[in-house]
Each structure stands twice: as structure tokens, then as C-alpha cells.
XYZ file of C-alpha atoms in Angstrom:
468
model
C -23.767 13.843 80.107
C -22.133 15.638 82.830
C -19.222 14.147 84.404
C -18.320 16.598 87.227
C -15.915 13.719 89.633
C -14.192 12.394 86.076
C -14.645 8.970 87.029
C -17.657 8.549 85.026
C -17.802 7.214 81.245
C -20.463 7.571 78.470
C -21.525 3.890 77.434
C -20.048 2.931 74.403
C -19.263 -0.158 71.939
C -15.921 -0.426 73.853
C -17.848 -1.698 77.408
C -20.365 -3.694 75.515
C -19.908 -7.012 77.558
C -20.424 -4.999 80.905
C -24.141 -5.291 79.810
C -24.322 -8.941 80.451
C -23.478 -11.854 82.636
C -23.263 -15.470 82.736
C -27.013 -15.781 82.106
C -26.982 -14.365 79.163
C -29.777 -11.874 80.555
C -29.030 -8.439 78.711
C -29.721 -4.899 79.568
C -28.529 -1.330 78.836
C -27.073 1.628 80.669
C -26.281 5.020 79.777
C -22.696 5.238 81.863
C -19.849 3.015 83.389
C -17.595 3.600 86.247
C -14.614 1.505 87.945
C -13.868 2.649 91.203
C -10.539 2.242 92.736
C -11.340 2.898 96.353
C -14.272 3.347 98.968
C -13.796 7.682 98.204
C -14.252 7.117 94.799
C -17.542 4.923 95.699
C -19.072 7.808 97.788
C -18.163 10.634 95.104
C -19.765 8.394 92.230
C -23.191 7.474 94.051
C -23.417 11.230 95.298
C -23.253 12.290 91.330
C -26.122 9.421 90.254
C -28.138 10.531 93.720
C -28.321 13.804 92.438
C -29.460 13.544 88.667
C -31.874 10.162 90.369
C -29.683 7.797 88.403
C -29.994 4.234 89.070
C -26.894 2.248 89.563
C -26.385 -1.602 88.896
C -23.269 -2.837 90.884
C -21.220 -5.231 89.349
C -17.870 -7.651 89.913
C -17.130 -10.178 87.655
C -20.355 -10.566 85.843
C -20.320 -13.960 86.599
C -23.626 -14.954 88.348
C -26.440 -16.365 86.442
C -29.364 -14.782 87.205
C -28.883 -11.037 85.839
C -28.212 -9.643 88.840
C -25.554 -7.323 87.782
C -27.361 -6.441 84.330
C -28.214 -2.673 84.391
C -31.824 -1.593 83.475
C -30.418 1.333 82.114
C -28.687 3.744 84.322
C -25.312 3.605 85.996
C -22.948 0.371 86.094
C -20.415 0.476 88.965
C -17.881 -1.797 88.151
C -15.646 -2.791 91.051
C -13.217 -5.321 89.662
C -10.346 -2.662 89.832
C -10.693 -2.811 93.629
C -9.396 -6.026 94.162
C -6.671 -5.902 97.013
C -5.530 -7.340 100.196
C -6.347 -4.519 103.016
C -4.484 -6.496 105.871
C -4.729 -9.773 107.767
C -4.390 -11.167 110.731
C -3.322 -15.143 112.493
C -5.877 -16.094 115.606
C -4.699 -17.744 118.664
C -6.580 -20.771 117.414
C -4.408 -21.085 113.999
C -6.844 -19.779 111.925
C -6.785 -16.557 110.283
C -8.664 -13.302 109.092
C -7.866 -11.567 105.923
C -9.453 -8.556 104.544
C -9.938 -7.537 101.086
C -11.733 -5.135 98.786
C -15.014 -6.684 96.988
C -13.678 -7.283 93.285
C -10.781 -9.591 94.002
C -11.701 -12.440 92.436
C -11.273 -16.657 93.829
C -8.038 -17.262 91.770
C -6.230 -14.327 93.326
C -7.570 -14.663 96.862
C -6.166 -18.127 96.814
C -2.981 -16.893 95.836
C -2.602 -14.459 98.310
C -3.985 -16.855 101.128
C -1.378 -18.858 100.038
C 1.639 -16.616 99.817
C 0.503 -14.384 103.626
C -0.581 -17.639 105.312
C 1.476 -20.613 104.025
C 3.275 -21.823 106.948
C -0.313 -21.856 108.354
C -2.256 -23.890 105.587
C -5.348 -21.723 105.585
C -7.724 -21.778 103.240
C -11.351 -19.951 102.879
C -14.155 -23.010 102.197
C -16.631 -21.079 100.228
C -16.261 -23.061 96.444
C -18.377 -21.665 93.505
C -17.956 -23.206 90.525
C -16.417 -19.607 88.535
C -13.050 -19.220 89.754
C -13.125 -15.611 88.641
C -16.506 -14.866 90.647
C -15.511 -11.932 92.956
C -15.285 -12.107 96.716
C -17.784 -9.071 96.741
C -20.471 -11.235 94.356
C -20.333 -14.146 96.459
C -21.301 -12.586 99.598
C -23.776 -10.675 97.677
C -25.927 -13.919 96.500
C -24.340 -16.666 99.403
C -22.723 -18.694 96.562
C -21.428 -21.814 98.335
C -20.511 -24.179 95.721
C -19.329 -27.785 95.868
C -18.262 -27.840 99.276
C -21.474 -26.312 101.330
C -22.842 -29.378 102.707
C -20.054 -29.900 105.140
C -18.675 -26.526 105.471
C -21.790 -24.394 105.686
C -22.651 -21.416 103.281
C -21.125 -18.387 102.895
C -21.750 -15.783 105.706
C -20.224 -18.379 108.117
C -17.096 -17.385 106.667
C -17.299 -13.753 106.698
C -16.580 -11.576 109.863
C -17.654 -8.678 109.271
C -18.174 -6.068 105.988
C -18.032 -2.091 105.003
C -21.706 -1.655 103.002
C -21.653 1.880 101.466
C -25.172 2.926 101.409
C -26.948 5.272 98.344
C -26.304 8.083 100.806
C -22.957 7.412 100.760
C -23.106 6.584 104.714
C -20.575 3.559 105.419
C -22.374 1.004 107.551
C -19.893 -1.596 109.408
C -21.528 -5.074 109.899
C -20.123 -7.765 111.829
C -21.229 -11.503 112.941
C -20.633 -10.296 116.486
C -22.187 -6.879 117.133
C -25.506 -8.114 115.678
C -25.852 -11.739 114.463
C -29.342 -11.748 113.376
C -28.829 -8.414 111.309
C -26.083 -9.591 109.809
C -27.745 -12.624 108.169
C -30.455 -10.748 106.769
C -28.271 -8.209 105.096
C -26.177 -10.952 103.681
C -27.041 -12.148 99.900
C -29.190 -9.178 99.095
C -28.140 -8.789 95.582
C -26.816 -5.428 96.078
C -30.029 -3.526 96.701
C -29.040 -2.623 100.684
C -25.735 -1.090 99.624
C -22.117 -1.535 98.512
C -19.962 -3.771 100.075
C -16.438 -1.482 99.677
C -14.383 -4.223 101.888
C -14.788 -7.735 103.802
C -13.193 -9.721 106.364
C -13.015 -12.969 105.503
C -12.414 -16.129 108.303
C -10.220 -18.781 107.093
C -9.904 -22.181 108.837
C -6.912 -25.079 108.525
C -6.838 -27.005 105.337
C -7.480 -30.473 105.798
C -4.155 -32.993 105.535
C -4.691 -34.354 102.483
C -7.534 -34.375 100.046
C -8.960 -37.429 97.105
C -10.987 -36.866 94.758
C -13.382 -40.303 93.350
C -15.749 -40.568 90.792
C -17.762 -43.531 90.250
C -19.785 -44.502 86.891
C -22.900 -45.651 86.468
C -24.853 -47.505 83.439
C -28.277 -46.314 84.547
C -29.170 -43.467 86.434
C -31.321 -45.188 89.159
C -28.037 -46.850 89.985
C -26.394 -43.511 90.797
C -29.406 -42.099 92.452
C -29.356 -45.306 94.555
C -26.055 -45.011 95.292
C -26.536 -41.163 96.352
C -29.484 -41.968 98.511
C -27.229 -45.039 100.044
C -24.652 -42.841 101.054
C -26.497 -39.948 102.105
C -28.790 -42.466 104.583
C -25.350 -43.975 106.121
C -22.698 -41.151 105.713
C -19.206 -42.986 105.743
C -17.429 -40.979 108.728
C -13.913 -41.353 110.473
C -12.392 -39.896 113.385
C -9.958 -38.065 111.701
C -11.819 -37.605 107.671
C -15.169 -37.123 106.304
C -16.799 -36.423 103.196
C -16.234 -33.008 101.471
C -18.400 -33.230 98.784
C -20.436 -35.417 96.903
C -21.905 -34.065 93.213
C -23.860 -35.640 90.445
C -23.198 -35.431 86.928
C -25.468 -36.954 84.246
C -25.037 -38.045 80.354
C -25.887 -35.306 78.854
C -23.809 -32.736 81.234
C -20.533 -35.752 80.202
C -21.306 -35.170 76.795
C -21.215 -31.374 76.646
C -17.997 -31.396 78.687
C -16.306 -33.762 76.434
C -17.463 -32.049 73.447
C -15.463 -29.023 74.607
C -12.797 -30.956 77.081
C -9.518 -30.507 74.742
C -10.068 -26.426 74.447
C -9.938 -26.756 78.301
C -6.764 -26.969 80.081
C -7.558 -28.333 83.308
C -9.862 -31.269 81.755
C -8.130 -32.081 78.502
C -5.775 -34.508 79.619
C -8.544 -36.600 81.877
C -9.678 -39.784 79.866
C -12.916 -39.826 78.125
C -15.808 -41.034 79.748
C -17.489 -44.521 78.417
C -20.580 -43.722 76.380
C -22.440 -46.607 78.235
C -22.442 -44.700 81.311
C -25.388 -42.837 82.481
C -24.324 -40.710 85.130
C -21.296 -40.240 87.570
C -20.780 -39.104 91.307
C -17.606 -37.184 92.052
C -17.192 -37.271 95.924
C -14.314 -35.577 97.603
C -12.330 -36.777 101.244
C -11.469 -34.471 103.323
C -8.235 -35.072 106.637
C -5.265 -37.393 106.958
C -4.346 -40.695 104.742
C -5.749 -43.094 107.499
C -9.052 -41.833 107.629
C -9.228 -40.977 104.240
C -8.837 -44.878 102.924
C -11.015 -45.958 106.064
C -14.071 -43.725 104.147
C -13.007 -44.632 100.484
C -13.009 -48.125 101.225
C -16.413 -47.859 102.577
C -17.564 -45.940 98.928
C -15.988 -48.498 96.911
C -18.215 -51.064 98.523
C -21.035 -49.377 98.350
C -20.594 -48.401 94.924
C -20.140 -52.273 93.798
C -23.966 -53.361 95.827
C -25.130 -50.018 92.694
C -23.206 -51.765 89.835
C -20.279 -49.574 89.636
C -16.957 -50.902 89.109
C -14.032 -49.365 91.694
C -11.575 -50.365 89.199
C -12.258 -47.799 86.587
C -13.356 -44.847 89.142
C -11.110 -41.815 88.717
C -9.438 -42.102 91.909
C -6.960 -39.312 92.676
C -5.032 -37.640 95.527
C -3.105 -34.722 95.608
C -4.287 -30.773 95.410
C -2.710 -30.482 91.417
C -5.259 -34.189 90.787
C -7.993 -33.471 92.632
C -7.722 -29.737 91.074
C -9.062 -31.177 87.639
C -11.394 -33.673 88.562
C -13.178 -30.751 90.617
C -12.941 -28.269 86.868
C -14.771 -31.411 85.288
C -17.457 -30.920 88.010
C -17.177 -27.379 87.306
C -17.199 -27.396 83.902
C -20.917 -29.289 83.725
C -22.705 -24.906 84.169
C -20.079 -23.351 82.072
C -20.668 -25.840 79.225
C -24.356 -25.308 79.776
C -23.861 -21.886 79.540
C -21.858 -21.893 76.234
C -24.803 -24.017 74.811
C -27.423 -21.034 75.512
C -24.453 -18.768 74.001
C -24.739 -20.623 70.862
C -28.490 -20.543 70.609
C -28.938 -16.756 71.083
C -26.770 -15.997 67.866
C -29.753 -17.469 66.363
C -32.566 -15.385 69.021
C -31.271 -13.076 71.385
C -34.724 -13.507 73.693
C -33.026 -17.060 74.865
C -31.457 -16.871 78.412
C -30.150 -19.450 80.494
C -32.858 -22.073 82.311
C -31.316 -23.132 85.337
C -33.274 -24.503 88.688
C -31.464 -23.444 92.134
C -34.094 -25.673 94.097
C -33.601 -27.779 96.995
C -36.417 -30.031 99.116
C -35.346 -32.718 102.193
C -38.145 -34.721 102.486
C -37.658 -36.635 99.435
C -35.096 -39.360 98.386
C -32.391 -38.279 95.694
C -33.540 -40.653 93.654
C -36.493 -40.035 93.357
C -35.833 -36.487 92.310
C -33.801 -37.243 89.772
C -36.296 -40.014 88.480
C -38.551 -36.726 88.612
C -36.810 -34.071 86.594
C -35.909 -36.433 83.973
C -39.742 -37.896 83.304
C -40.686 -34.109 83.265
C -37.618 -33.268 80.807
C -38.905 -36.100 78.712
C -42.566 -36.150 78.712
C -42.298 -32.019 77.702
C -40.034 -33.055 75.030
C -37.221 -30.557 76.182
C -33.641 -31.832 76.448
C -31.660 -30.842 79.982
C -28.694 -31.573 81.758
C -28.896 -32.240 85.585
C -25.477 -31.686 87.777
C -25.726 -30.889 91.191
C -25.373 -31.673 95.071
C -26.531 -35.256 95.320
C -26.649 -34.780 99.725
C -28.472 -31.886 99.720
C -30.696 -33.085 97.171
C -30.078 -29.790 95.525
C -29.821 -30.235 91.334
C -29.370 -27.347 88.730
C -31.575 -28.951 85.974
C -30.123 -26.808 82.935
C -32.991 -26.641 79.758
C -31.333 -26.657 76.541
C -33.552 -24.856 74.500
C -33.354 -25.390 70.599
C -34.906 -22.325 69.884
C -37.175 -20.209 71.214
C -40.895 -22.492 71.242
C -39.045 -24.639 73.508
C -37.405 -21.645 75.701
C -41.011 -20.793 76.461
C -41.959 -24.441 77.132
C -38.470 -24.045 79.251
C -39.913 -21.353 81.582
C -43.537 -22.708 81.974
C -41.584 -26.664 83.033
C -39.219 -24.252 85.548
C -42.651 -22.360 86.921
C -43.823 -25.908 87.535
C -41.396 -27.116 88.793
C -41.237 -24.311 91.290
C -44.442 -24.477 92.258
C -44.531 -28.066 93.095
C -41.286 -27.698 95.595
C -43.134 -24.536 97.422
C -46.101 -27.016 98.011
C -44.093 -29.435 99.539
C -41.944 -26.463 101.630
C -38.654 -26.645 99.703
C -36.473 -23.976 98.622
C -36.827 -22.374 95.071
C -33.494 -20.178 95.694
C -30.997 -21.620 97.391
C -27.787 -19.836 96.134
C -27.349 -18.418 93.225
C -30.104 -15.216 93.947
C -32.973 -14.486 92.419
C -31.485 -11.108 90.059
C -33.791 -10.012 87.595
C -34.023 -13.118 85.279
C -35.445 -15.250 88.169
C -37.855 -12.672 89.456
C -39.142 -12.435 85.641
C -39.454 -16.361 85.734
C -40.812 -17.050 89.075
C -42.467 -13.399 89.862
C -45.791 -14.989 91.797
C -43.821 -18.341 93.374
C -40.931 -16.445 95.170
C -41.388 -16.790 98.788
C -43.665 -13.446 100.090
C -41.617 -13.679 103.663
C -38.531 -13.207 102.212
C -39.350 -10.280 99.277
C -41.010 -8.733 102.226
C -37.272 -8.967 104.434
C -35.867 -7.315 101.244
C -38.557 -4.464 100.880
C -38.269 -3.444 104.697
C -34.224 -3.556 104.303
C -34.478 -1.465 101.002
C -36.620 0.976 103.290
C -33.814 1.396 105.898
C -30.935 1.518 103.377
C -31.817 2.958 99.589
C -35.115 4.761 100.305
C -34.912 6.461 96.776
C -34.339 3.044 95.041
C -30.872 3.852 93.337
C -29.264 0.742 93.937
C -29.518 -2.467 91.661
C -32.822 -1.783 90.799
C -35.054 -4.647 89.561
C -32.776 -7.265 91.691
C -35.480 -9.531 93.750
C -38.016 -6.531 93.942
């Protein structure tokens, strides 16, 4: 192989795990690079343009749909480019900081922290993989915990620098052309290479509690979800910053694994009599804050839960590891698929990314679980109880029931787009999701990404097999 810029590497044992992510998709490529700057971007994709070598971008391999799993070709690795480029503080107290794409959520918070501390800034945007990179979550509009009351992703970036195959640099901004700038947003990395982002960052609320509640049946938590989300407990100076569901069998793979996790290990086991919890976070200062907890607490009690064993904590350090056991429900999940495909490497993860409004959360739930059950597949359901937006995780015991897996995920999928809900919602579609759903992905929006692949990577070099 030919290396004329010296920036390129010949795949080997050593870069093995760059040929798989979080989804435990897996794939193959014939050469590996890890840029350092935008230059060495342009000089790379100019080398694959002219032998017609594909090239899979990658950060921190952390998504979940295959996304950055190379069908052979190039990887482009851009975790080395993971540095503050500037920043800037707004008349209005917030702030703008810009940073290269592979800087990953651990460091940015760091760094927002040490430039911006007098100002309390903080960017909302809240996926459940710390080390997901700045440049992967604009790339699929990860949200995380915190998207019902904050909004999704693009809302807190400014503007971008997308390299295209061509090596042309494109600037996009929220201002100069709004409605361009949302379509080019979570594209997977097929309309070009983000090289750099501005990113807006807003005050951080006064203070910040974390409660969970615990319930002995899960039609008393989806009750309770459904009562909340009818009659959302407001103040004029706090409100609800998140609200997620955990069930049994998402407890029991978290405690199985709690004491090899730091954050978790201390927290105190969970009663096996309990079916289900809801971990809600409040957002602003003290008095508003107790004003909306009392108003969960009594709630809670008309659903059967008991206030006086809720995890009820304040405090950013506190409210930091109730939040990793919330997190820890899809990395679990994913360590149980890791297991299983020692024994058959064809297993993958089986996770849904589906939302739908127009039914109650209960109801849902009541609905995954009877289908779970009645297909004789285990799963564990975690998710955004006021969005009604669950990510029902199959636990396949081997690979009969994978299959069976993929047909109850197809079904699933088709019954939401007859009702007009949303089969993706934020975690992308990849190349594991388009080999699931193929037929049921929404034409409108595959035909968006085929008419932006037209204007930006004519020749089809980048992330190939990603949504198309």
C-alpha cells in the first residue's frame, strides 16, 4: 500500500478494536489514520479520493448502531484532535467555545469548567457515554437524559467546519442558513467531516437533586410516569430536568456489575421486590426545587411508592452517581451482548430508539413487556418516561433468539410507523439499523440524505453504508 502523505497505516492486529463500536457491529478496513489537524484531513481524503478508497470516520467508537464500523476501506480516526480552538463570553452571560471534533464529554466539561468558572456555564447535551466525542454527537443528535427540557443537540451548536470528500471546507452556521443547517446536522458522516464546532453554552441552574422512586409493580411506575407527565410539577424559579425509567431487569444487570464500577458501587442495593424505578432530576434554586419535590413525593405515595426510601440527593458530586446508575442501565446491556458473542460473533446489540406521543407511557410499557414475554425473549427497558421514548434492549441467549430479536424489533417498528411515531430518534440509523429496519426507515428522510450525499460526496467516499 502506498503511503505517499505518511499519515497513513496498514491495518494490523495492533488497531483491532478500531473495527468496532459499542454495538458490537464489526467490519474490516485495509488502513487507519489519526489526524491531528484540519491539513492533515484534506491531505488524507485527497490520497483515498485518488486510489477511490472509501473512508469510515470515526471518534470514540462509542455509538451503537455501527456507524463508525468500516466496510473495508479507510478509518479516519479523529480522537487525536481533541482541543479547545478559542472561546468567547456573550453579553447575555452565556458563552461560545470552540473545539476540534474528537474531544470527548469528560474533557469538554473540564475545560468549560476551568475557561468559564466564574460564569457557571455548562453545555446541556447529556448522552449516556461520557467519552462519546463532541464530533459523534453532532453527527447522530445524541441528546441524552436531559433532551426533554433542554432540546436536542443542534440547538446547542452555532455553527461547524464540514470538510467535504473534495477536501473543500464548508462553514455552517444556525444563522446564515437555519433550515440548511438542520438538515446537515446528524448525518452520520456521509455529507462530510466536521474538522471543528462552536458550541453555545447556557448558565447552570443553582442547584440540582436527583430522586428516584421504587415501585413493586410496573403499572405503578408507568402510572406514576403518565401522572406526572399529564400535570408537570412547575415553579417559578425550578422545573423538571429529567425524568427516566429503569426496570427489574436493567436493576439487576447494574447490580450484578455495580462494585467493579466506581461511581455506583457505594449506592445501596436496590430491594428485589421492586419492579421498576423513576430517577427524575430538579433543575434552579432550593425554593423551587422543594416546592416541585414535594409535589413528586405526593404523587408518588397515590402509585404506592414510599418517599421515605427514595434516593433523594442534592449536590453535583450526589446527583453525579445517581445519574451513572441511569447511565449504566445501556452499558450493562451492552456488556451482556459482549458476553454472548464469545460464544457467536453474528450477535449484535438489539436496541429500539423509538418514540410515539399519542399514547400513554403506560401503556407502552404494558406493550413492550407482553411482546418481550409472549415471544419468549428476555429485555430490559430504560428510557425517557416524558417523551415516551424507551430503549427496549433484547438479551439474546444465543443466536435462535437474536433472530427472533430482529423480527420482534421489525415489528415493533412497523407498528410505531403506522401510528406516525419515530423509529430513530437519536442514536442514527449506521449500518446495523439500516440492516434491521432496511424497508421501515422513513423514505422522506433517506431521500434528504441521498440529495445531500449528491451535493457533498458525489463519488460516495465517505462513511459508506451509513443510512444509505
Amino acid at each position: 500500500m502506498a503511503e505517499k502523505s505518511g499519515l497513513i497505516f496498514p491495518m494490523s492486529d495492533k488497531y483491532e478494536e478500531y473495527l468496532i463500536d459499542e454495538s458490537k457491529f464489526t467490519g474490516n478496513a485495509e488502513s487507519i489514520s489519526f489526524p491531528k489537524n484540519e491539513e492533515e484531513i484534506i491531505e488524507i481524503l485527497k490520497e483515498m479520493k485518488e486510489k477511490g478508497t472509501p473512508v469510515t470516520i470515526q471518534g470514540g467508537k462509542t455509538g451503537i448502531v455501527g456507524s463508525a464500523v468500516p466496510l473495508g476501506g479507510h478509518i479516519m480516526n479523529l480522537s487525536y484532535m481533541n482541543s479547545v480552538k478559542g472561546y468567547e463570553i456573550l453579553d447575555d452571560e452565556t458563552g461560545l467555545i470552540t473545539v476540534e471534533p474528537g474531544i470527548n464529554l469528560i474533557d469538554l466539561k473540564k475545560e468549560i469548567l476551568r475557561i468559564f468558572k466564574e460564569k457557571a456555564l455548562f453545555w446541556p447535551p447529556e448522552p449516556t457515554e461520557t467519552s462519546a466525542t463532541v464530533g459523534g454527537i453532532c453527527a447522530t443528535n445524541a441528546q441524552g437524559i436531559s433532551g426533554f427540557v433542554y432540546g436536542n443537540v443542534q440547538k446547542y451548536i452555532k455553527s461547524l467546519r464540514l470538510v467535504s470528500s473534495n477536501g473543500i471546507i464548508n462553514i455552517i452556521s444556525d444563522n446564515d442558513n437555519p433550515e440548511f443547517f438542520d438538515k446537515v446536522m446528524g448525518k452520520e458522516g456521509i455529507t462530510g467531516i466536521i474538522s471543528e464546532v462552536t458550541l453555545k453554552l447556557i448558565k447552570k441552574p443553582q442547584e440540582v437533586w436527583g430522586i428516584s422512586f421504587f415501585f413493586e409493580t410496573e403499572e405503578d411506575a408507568g402510572n406514576f410516569t403518565d401522572a406526572i407527565k399529564n400535570n408537570i410539577p412547575k415553579s417559578d424559579t425550578a422545573f423538571i430536568g429529567a425524568f427516566e425509567y429503569i426496570d427489574r431487569n436493567s436493576i439487576n444487570l447494574i447490580e450484578k456489575r455495580k462494585a467493579d464500577m466506581a461511581k455506583i458501587k457505594e449506592l445501596p442495593d436496590i430491594d428485589s421486590n421492586f419492579a421498576g424505578m423513576c430517577y427524575i432530576e430538579i433543575h434552579g434554586d432550593d425554593e423551587g426545587i422543594e416546592e416541585i419535590a414535594g409535589e413528586l413525593m405526593e404523587t408518588a405515595v397515590m402509585y404506592n411508592s414510599d418517599p421515605d426510601i427514595a434516593w433523594a440527593v442534592s449536590g453535583e458530586t450526589e446527583v453525579e452517581k445517581t445519574r451513572a446508575f441511569r447511565h449504566a442501565a445501556p452499558e450493562t446491556a451492552n456488556l451482556f451482548i459482549e458476553e454472548k458473542r464469545r460464544d457467536d460473533k453474528r450477535i449484535t446489540k438489539l436496541g429500539t430508539d423509538m418514540s410515539i406521543d399519542d399514547e400513554s407511557f403506560s401503556q407502552i410499557l404494558k406493550e413492550y413487556r407482553s411482546s418481550l414475554e409472549s415471544s419468549g425473549l428476555k429485555g430490559c427497558v430504560f428510557g425517557h418516561g416524558l417523551e415516551n421514548h424507551l430503549h427496549v434492549n433484547i438479551l439474546p441467549e444465543n443466536y435462535d433468539e437474536y433472530v427472533k430479536g430482529v423480527e420482534l424489533i421489525r415489528k415493533w417498528a412497523s407498528d410505531y410507523k403506522s401510528k406516525k411515531g419515530k423509529i430513530i430518534c437519536e442514536h442514527g440509523i449506521g449500518k446495523l439499523k439500516k440492516q434491521i429496519l432496511s424497508d421501515l426507515l422513513p423514505k422522506d428522510y433517506i431521500d434528504e440524505c441521498k440529495a445531500l450525499k449528491d451535493e457533498f460526496d458525489k463519488d460516495m467516499i465517505l462513511n459508506r453504508g451509513n443510512i444509505l
